[in-house]
Amino acid sequence: MAEFTKDRKTIFSGAQPSGNLTIGNYLGALKNWQLLQDDYNCIYCVVDMHAITVRQTPAELRKRSLETLAVYMACGIDPAKVVFFIQSHVPGHTQLSWVLSCSTMFGELSRMTQFKDKSAKHADNINAGLFTYPVLMAADILLYNADLVPVGSDQKQHIELARDIAQRFNQAYSPTFTVPEGYISKSSARIMSLSDPERKMSKSDPNPQSFVSILDPKDEIIKKFKRAVTDSESIVRLDPNRPGISNLINIYCAFTSKTPEECEKEFEGRGYGDFKLAVGEACADTLTKIQDKYNTYISDKAQLDKILSEGAAQANYIANKTISKVYRKVGFYAKPEVK
Ligand code: TRP
């Protein structure tokens, strides 16, 4: 069980439950989360309540929540160092979300670009949860008084809103919440789609050729890189005007810990074919090791359940303290303890 100390800052981050996490998630987030666990009090949450803002197949969602834990552990996240739990196991998230929604303006939520994007994408299901999603996210973060929130740059606007809500609440009711900061690591690579390198790699892309999942088999990985969209030149060099090859160089460097210069030198005078194969091999090397661990973890459900149960207990302990404080500050009459 994770033991937190007062001299360390608190980190909170949330992950959508998807067994289909991609190398974009791995290189952009998971790898960093693993590094952070030694220096911070880390709380990592599988946000199943956020997930149902778009339609889910219930059996899939249930299965993926557990798989997410196993993938995270396979990527080096250690439940002995971090608190890892499922959002729906901690009622404080929705309790705080309601209170915070009364300190969030309709106009603010209307301006969220992710809401606009998702409403366009799911035009037949623009539900109120999709609209208030950022309030639940603010609640996730503020509930634990997190100092830092590691996220991708697409979540910046949501973090800004969480800060605004925290400040507004603190001003109205006296200091209560830590005002969190986004933590967008410099080293975290931004991995682009293999079929359209101008767009971010996404696990929900309908074209499976566009992303590599952490759990893809080796031959699949090699094939996907072979087919990755590049350009008609054949010089392996980082160039903002050639996003395809630049993306592959970034991926190669991230998996081999080489610099772009080293990579350019290594493949000088060799064509894209050679290079694409090398990227596939480097990626598959790392992923095969992760997959071996994943298979071990996922086959021990009792152990995963134990981790989730302990994680939820620790999270609930912190969350309940915040909820009592918040309920008192907004003027809710305390539930009488009549013996
Ligand atoms: N919205 C985040 C995403 O889609 C997931 C998330 C939910 C989150 N709650 C959070 C991230 C709290 C950081 C902190 O990636």
Coordinates of C-alpha atoms and ligand atoms in Angstrom, one line a residue:
M1 CA 0.0 0.0 0.0
A2 CA 1.3 3.4 -0.9
E3 CA 2.5 5.6 2.0
F4 CA 2.3 9.3 1.4
T5 CA 4.5 11.8 3.1
K6 CA 3.7 15.5 3.8
D7 CA 6.9 16.8 2.3
R8 CA 6.0 15.7 -1.1
K9 CA 3.7 17.3 -3.6
T10 CA 0.6 15.5 -4.7
I11 CA 0.0 14.5 -8.2
F12 CA -3.4 13.4 -9.6
S13 CA -4.1 12.1 -13.0
G14 CA -7.0 10.3 -14.6
A15 CA -7.1 7.8 -17.4
Q16 CA -10.1 6.7 -19.4
P17 CA -10.6 3.0 -19.1
S18 CA -9.5 1.6 -22.3
G19 CA -7.6 -1.6 -22.8
N20 CA -6.6 -0.1 -26.1
L21 CA -4.1 2.3 -24.9
T22 CA -1.7 3.4 -27.6
I23 CA 2.0 4.1 -27.8
G24 CA 0.9 7.7 -27.7
N25 CA -0.5 7.1 -24.3
Y26 CA 2.6 5.2 -23.3
L27 CA 5.2 7.7 -24.4
G28 CA 3.1 10.8 -23.6
A29 CA 1.8 9.8 -20.2
L30 CA 2.4 6.4 -18.8
K31 CA 6.2 6.5 -19.0
N32 CA 6.2 9.8 -17.2
W33 CA 3.7 8.7 -14.5
Q34 CA 6.2 5.9 -13.8
L35 CA 9.0 8.4 -13.3
L36 CA 6.9 10.6 -11.1
Q37 CA 6.0 7.9 -8.6
D38 CA 9.3 8.1 -6.8
D39 CA 9.2 11.9 -6.2
Y40 CA 5.6 12.7 -5.6
N41 CA 2.5 11.4 -3.8
C42 CA 0.8 10.0 -6.8
I43 CA -2.9 9.3 -7.2
Y44 CA -4.0 7.7 -10.4
C45 CA -7.6 7.1 -11.2
V46 CA -9.5 5.1 -13.8
V47 CA -12.2 7.6 -14.8
D48 CA -15.1 5.3 -15.6
M49 CA -17.6 8.0 -14.8
H50 CA -16.1 10.2 -17.4
A51 CA -16.2 7.3 -19.9
I52 CA -20.0 7.0 -19.9
T53 CA -20.4 10.6 -21.3
V54 CA -20.1 8.7 -24.6
R55 CA -21.8 5.4 -25.2
Q56 CA -20.1 2.3 -23.9
T57 CA -20.8 -1.3 -23.9
P58 CA -21.3 -2.1 -20.2
A59 CA -19.5 -5.5 -20.3
E60 CA -16.6 -3.9 -22.2
L61 CA -16.3 -1.0 -19.8
R62 CA -16.2 -3.3 -16.8
K63 CA -13.5 -5.4 -18.4
R64 CA -11.4 -2.5 -19.5
S65 CA -11.3 -0.9 -16.1
L66 CA -9.4 -3.9 -14.8
E67 CA -7.3 -4.2 -17.9
T68 CA -6.3 -0.5 -17.5
L69 CA -4.9 -1.4 -14.1
A70 CA -2.9 -4.3 -15.5
V71 CA -1.6 -2.2 -18.4
Y72 CA -0.5 0.5 -16.0
M73 CA 1.3 -2.0 -13.8
A74 CA 2.9 -3.5 -16.8
C75 CA 4.3 -0.1 -17.7
G76 CA 6.0 0.1 -14.4
I77 CA 3.4 1.9 -12.2
D78 CA 3.8 0.3 -8.8
P79 CA 0.7 0.0 -6.5
A80 CA 3.1 -0.1 -3.6
K81 CA 4.1 3.5 -4.4
V82 CA 0.9 5.1 -5.8
V83 CA -2.8 5.1 -5.0
F84 CA -4.6 3.5 -7.9
F85 CA -8.4 3.3 -7.9
I86 CA -11.5 3.4 -10.0
Q87 CA -13.5 6.7 -9.9
S88 CA -16.9 5.1 -9.3
H89 CA -15.6 3.5 -6.1
V90 CA -15.2 6.9 -4.5
P91 CA -18.5 8.7 -4.1
G92 CA -16.7 12.0 -3.2
H93 CA -16.1 12.6 -6.9
T94 CA -19.8 13.1 -7.7
Q95 CA -20.5 14.7 -4.4
L96 CA -17.9 17.4 -5.0
S97 CA -18.8 17.7 -8.7
W98 CA -22.3 18.8 -7.8
V99 CA -21.1 21.5 -5.4
L100 CA -18.5 22.7 -7.9
S101 CA -21.1 22.8 -10.7
C102 CA -22.8 25.6 -8.7
S103 CA -19.5 27.5 -8.9
T104 CA -19.1 26.9 -12.7
M105 CA -20.7 29.1 -15.3
F106 CA -22.7 27.9 -18.2
G107 CA -20.7 30.1 -20.5
E108 CA -17.4 28.6 -19.3
L109 CA -18.5 25.1 -20.1
S110 CA -19.8 26.3 -23.5
R111 CA -16.4 27.4 -24.4
M112 CA -14.6 24.1 -23.8
T113 CA -13.2 23.0 -27.1
Q114 CA -13.4 19.3 -26.2
F115 CA -17.1 19.7 -25.6
K116 CA -17.5 21.2 -29.0
D117 CA -15.4 18.5 -30.7
K118 CA -17.2 15.7 -28.9
S119 CA -20.7 17.1 -29.6
A120 CA -19.8 17.3 -33.3
K121 CA -18.5 13.7 -33.2
H122 CA -21.5 12.3 -31.2
A123 CA -24.2 14.5 -32.5
D124 CA -26.9 12.0 -31.6
N125 CA -25.9 12.0 -27.9
I126 CA -25.0 15.5 -26.7
N127 CA -25.9 14.7 -23.1
A128 CA -25.6 16.9 -20.1
G129 CA -22.7 14.8 -18.8
L130 CA -20.7 15.6 -21.8
F131 CA -21.3 19.2 -21.0
T132 CA -20.4 19.0 -17.3
Y133 CA -17.5 16.6 -17.8
P134 CA -15.0 19.3 -17.0
V135 CA -16.6 19.9 -13.6
L136 CA -16.3 16.3 -12.7
M137 CA -12.7 16.5 -13.8
A138 CA -12.1 19.6 -11.6
A139 CA -13.7 17.6 -8.7
D140 CA -11.3 14.7 -9.3
I141 CA -8.4 17.0 -8.9
L142 CA -9.6 19.3 -6.1
L143 CA -10.8 16.4 -4.0
Y144 CA -7.2 15.4 -3.3
N145 CA -5.8 18.9 -3.2
A146 CA -3.5 18.0 -6.0
D147 CA -0.6 20.3 -6.7
L148 CA 0.2 19.0 -10.1
V149 CA -1.8 17.3 -12.9
P150 CA 0.2 15.6 -15.6
V151 CA -1.9 15.7 -18.8
G152 CA -1.6 16.0 -22.5
S153 CA -1.8 19.4 -24.0
D154 CA -5.4 18.7 -25.1
Q155 CA -6.4 18.9 -21.5
K156 CA -4.9 22.3 -20.8
Q157 CA -8.2 24.1 -21.0
H158 CA -9.8 21.7 -18.5
I159 CA -7.0 22.4 -16.0
E160 CA -7.4 26.1 -16.5
L161 CA -11.1 25.7 -15.6
A162 CA -10.3 23.6 -12.6
R163 CA -8.0 26.4 -11.4
D164 CA -10.7 29.0 -12.0
I165 CA -13.3 27.0 -10.1
A166 CA -10.9 26.4 -7.2
Q167 CA -10.1 30.1 -6.9
R168 CA -13.7 31.1 -7.2
F169 CA -14.7 28.7 -4.4
N170 CA -11.8 29.8 -2.2
Q171 CA -12.8 33.4 -2.6
A172 CA -16.5 32.7 -1.9
Y173 CA -16.1 30.4 1.0
S174 CA -12.5 31.0 2.4
P175 CA -9.4 29.0 1.3
T176 CA -10.3 25.4 0.8
F177 CA -8.7 24.0 -2.3
T178 CA -5.1 23.9 -3.6
V179 CA -5.1 25.6 -6.9
P180 CA -3.6 22.9 -9.2
E181 CA -1.1 23.3 -12.0
G182 CA -1.0 21.4 -15.2
Y183 CA 2.2 19.4 -15.6
I184 CA 3.0 19.0 -19.3
S185 CA 6.3 17.3 -19.2
K186 CA 8.9 18.7 -21.7
S187 CA 10.2 15.3 -22.4
S188 CA 6.8 13.8 -23.1
A189 CA 6.6 13.1 -26.8
R190 CA 3.6 14.1 -28.8
I191 CA 2.9 11.1 -30.9
M192 CA 0.9 11.6 -34.1
S193 CA -1.3 9.3 -36.2
L194 CA 0.5 6.9 -38.5
S195 CA -2.0 7.5 -41.3
D196 CA -2.4 11.3 -40.9
P197 CA 0.7 12.7 -39.1
E198 CA -1.0 16.1 -38.8
R199 CA -3.3 14.6 -36.2
K200 CA -2.7 13.2 -32.7
M201 CA -2.6 9.5 -32.5
S202 CA -5.9 8.4 -31.0
K203 CA -7.2 5.1 -29.8
S204 CA -10.7 6.0 -30.9
D205 CA -9.6 6.6 -34.5
P206 CA -11.8 4.4 -36.7
N207 CA -8.7 3.4 -38.7
P208 CA -6.7 0.9 -36.7
Q209 CA -3.7 1.5 -39.0
S210 CA -3.4 4.9 -37.6
F211 CA -2.3 3.8 -34.1
V212 CA -0.2 1.1 -32.4
S213 CA -1.8 -0.3 -29.2
I214 CA 0.4 -1.3 -26.3
L215 CA -1.0 -4.8 -26.6
D216 CA -0.6 -5.2 -30.4
P217 CA 1.3 -8.3 -31.5
K218 CA 4.8 -7.8 -32.9
D219 CA 3.9 -8.6 -36.6
E220 CA 1.1 -6.2 -36.4
I221 CA 3.4 -3.4 -35.1
I222 CA 5.9 -4.0 -37.8
K223 CA 3.2 -3.9 -40.5
K224 CA 1.7 -0.7 -39.1
F225 CA 5.0 1.1 -39.2
K226 CA 5.8 -0.2 -42.7
R227 CA 2.5 1.3 -43.9
A228 CA 3.0 4.6 -42.0
V229 CA 2.4 7.6 -44.2
T230 CA 5.6 9.5 -45.0
D231 CA 6.5 11.6 -48.0
S232 CA 8.2 11.1 -51.4
E233 CA 11.7 12.0 -50.2
S234 CA 13.8 9.4 -48.6
I235 CA 16.1 11.3 -46.2
V236 CA 15.6 10.5 -42.5
R237 CA 15.7 14.0 -41.1
L238 CA 13.6 15.9 -38.6
D239 CA 11.7 18.5 -40.6
P240 CA 8.5 20.4 -39.6
N241 CA 7.4 20.3 -43.2
R242 CA 7.6 16.5 -43.2
P243 CA 5.4 15.5 -40.3
G244 CA 5.3 11.8 -41.2
I245 CA 9.0 11.1 -41.0
S246 CA 9.4 13.5 -38.1
N247 CA 6.8 11.5 -36.1
L248 CA 8.6 8.3 -36.8
I249 CA 11.9 9.8 -35.7
N250 CA 10.3 10.9 -32.5
I251 CA 8.9 7.5 -31.9
Y252 CA 12.2 5.8 -32.6
C253 CA 14.1 8.2 -30.3
A254 CA 11.5 7.7 -27.5
F255 CA 11.9 3.9 -27.6
T256 CA 15.7 3.9 -28.0
S257 CA 16.6 6.9 -25.9
K258 CA 18.6 8.2 -28.8
T259 CA 18.7 11.8 -29.9
P260 CA 17.3 12.8 -33.3
E261 CA 20.8 13.7 -34.4
E262 CA 22.0 10.2 -33.6
C263 CA 19.1 8.7 -35.4
E264 CA 19.7 10.8 -38.5
K265 CA 23.3 9.7 -38.6
E266 CA 22.4 6.1 -38.1
F267 CA 20.1 6.1 -41.1
E268 CA 22.2 8.4 -43.4
G269 CA 22.1 7.1 -46.9
R270 CA 19.5 4.4 -46.0
G271 CA 15.9 4.6 -47.3
Y272 CA 12.6 4.9 -45.4
G273 CA 12.1 1.1 -45.7
D274 CA 15.0 0.3 -43.5
F275 CA 14.1 3.0 -41.1
K276 CA 10.5 2.0 -40.7
L277 CA 11.5 -1.5 -40.0
A278 CA 13.9 -0.3 -37.3
V279 CA 11.2 1.8 -35.7
G280 CA 8.9 -1.2 -35.7
E281 CA 11.5 -3.4 -34.1
A282 CA 12.4 -0.8 -31.4
C283 CA 8.7 -0.3 -30.6
A284 CA 8.0 -4.1 -30.5
D285 CA 11.0 -4.7 -28.3
T286 CA 9.6 -2.5 -25.6
L287 CA 6.0 -3.5 -26.0
T288 CA 6.8 -7.3 -25.9
K289 CA 8.3 -6.9 -22.5
I290 CA 5.3 -4.9 -21.4
Q291 CA 2.9 -7.5 -22.8
D292 CA 4.6 -10.3 -20.9
K293 CA 4.1 -8.5 -17.7
Y294 CA 0.5 -7.6 -18.6
N295 CA -0.3 -11.2 -19.2
T296 CA 1.0 -12.1 -15.8
Y297 CA -1.0 -9.3 -14.0
I298 CA -4.2 -9.8 -15.9
S299 CA -4.3 -13.5 -15.0
D300 CA -4.4 -12.8 -11.3
K301 CA -7.7 -11.1 -10.8
A302 CA -7.7 -11.6 -7.0
Q303 CA -4.5 -9.5 -6.8
L304 CA -5.9 -6.8 -9.0
D305 CA -9.0 -6.6 -6.9
K306 CA -7.0 -6.3 -3.8
I307 CA -5.1 -3.4 -5.2
L308 CA -8.3 -1.7 -6.3
S309 CA -9.9 -2.3 -2.9
E310 CA -6.9 -0.8 -1.0
G311 CA -6.7 2.1 -3.5
A312 CA -10.3 2.9 -3.0
A313 CA -10.0 2.8 0.7
Q314 CA -7.1 5.2 0.7
A315 CA -8.8 7.5 -1.8
N316 CA -12.0 7.5 0.1
Y317 CA -10.2 8.5 3.3
I318 CA -8.8 11.6 1.7
A319 CA -12.0 12.3 -0.3
N320 CA -14.2 12.1 2.8
K321 CA -12.2 14.7 4.6
T322 CA -12.5 17.1 1.7
I323 CA -16.2 16.5 1.4
S324 CA -16.9 17.2 5.1
K325 CA -15.0 20.4 4.9
V326 CA -16.7 21.5 1.7
Y327 CA -20.2 20.6 3.0
R328 CA -19.6 22.6 6.1
K329 CA -18.3 25.6 4.2
V330 CA -21.2 25.8 1.9
G331 CA -23.6 25.6 4.8
F332 CA -25.0 22.1 4.7
Y333 CA -26.4 21.1 8.0
A334 CA -24.2 18.3 9.4
K335 CA -25.8 14.9 9.5
P336 CA -26.6 14.3 13.2
E337 CA -24.9 11.4 14.9
V338 CA -27.7 10.3 17.2
K339 CA -26.8 7.3 19.3
Ligands
TRP1 N1 -10.2 14.3 -19.3 C1 -9.0 13.5 -19.2 C2 -8.6 12.9 -20.6 O1 -9.5 12.6 -21.4 C3 -9.1 12.3 -18.2 C4 -9.3 12.9 -16.8 C5 -10.5 12.8 -16.1 C6 -8.4 13.5 -16.0 N2 -10.3 13.4 -14.8 C7 -9.0 13.8 -14.8 C8 -7.0 13.8 -16.2 C9 -8.3 14.5 -13.8 C10 -6.3 14.5 -15.2 C11 -7.0 14.8 -14.0 O2 -7.5 12.6 -20.8

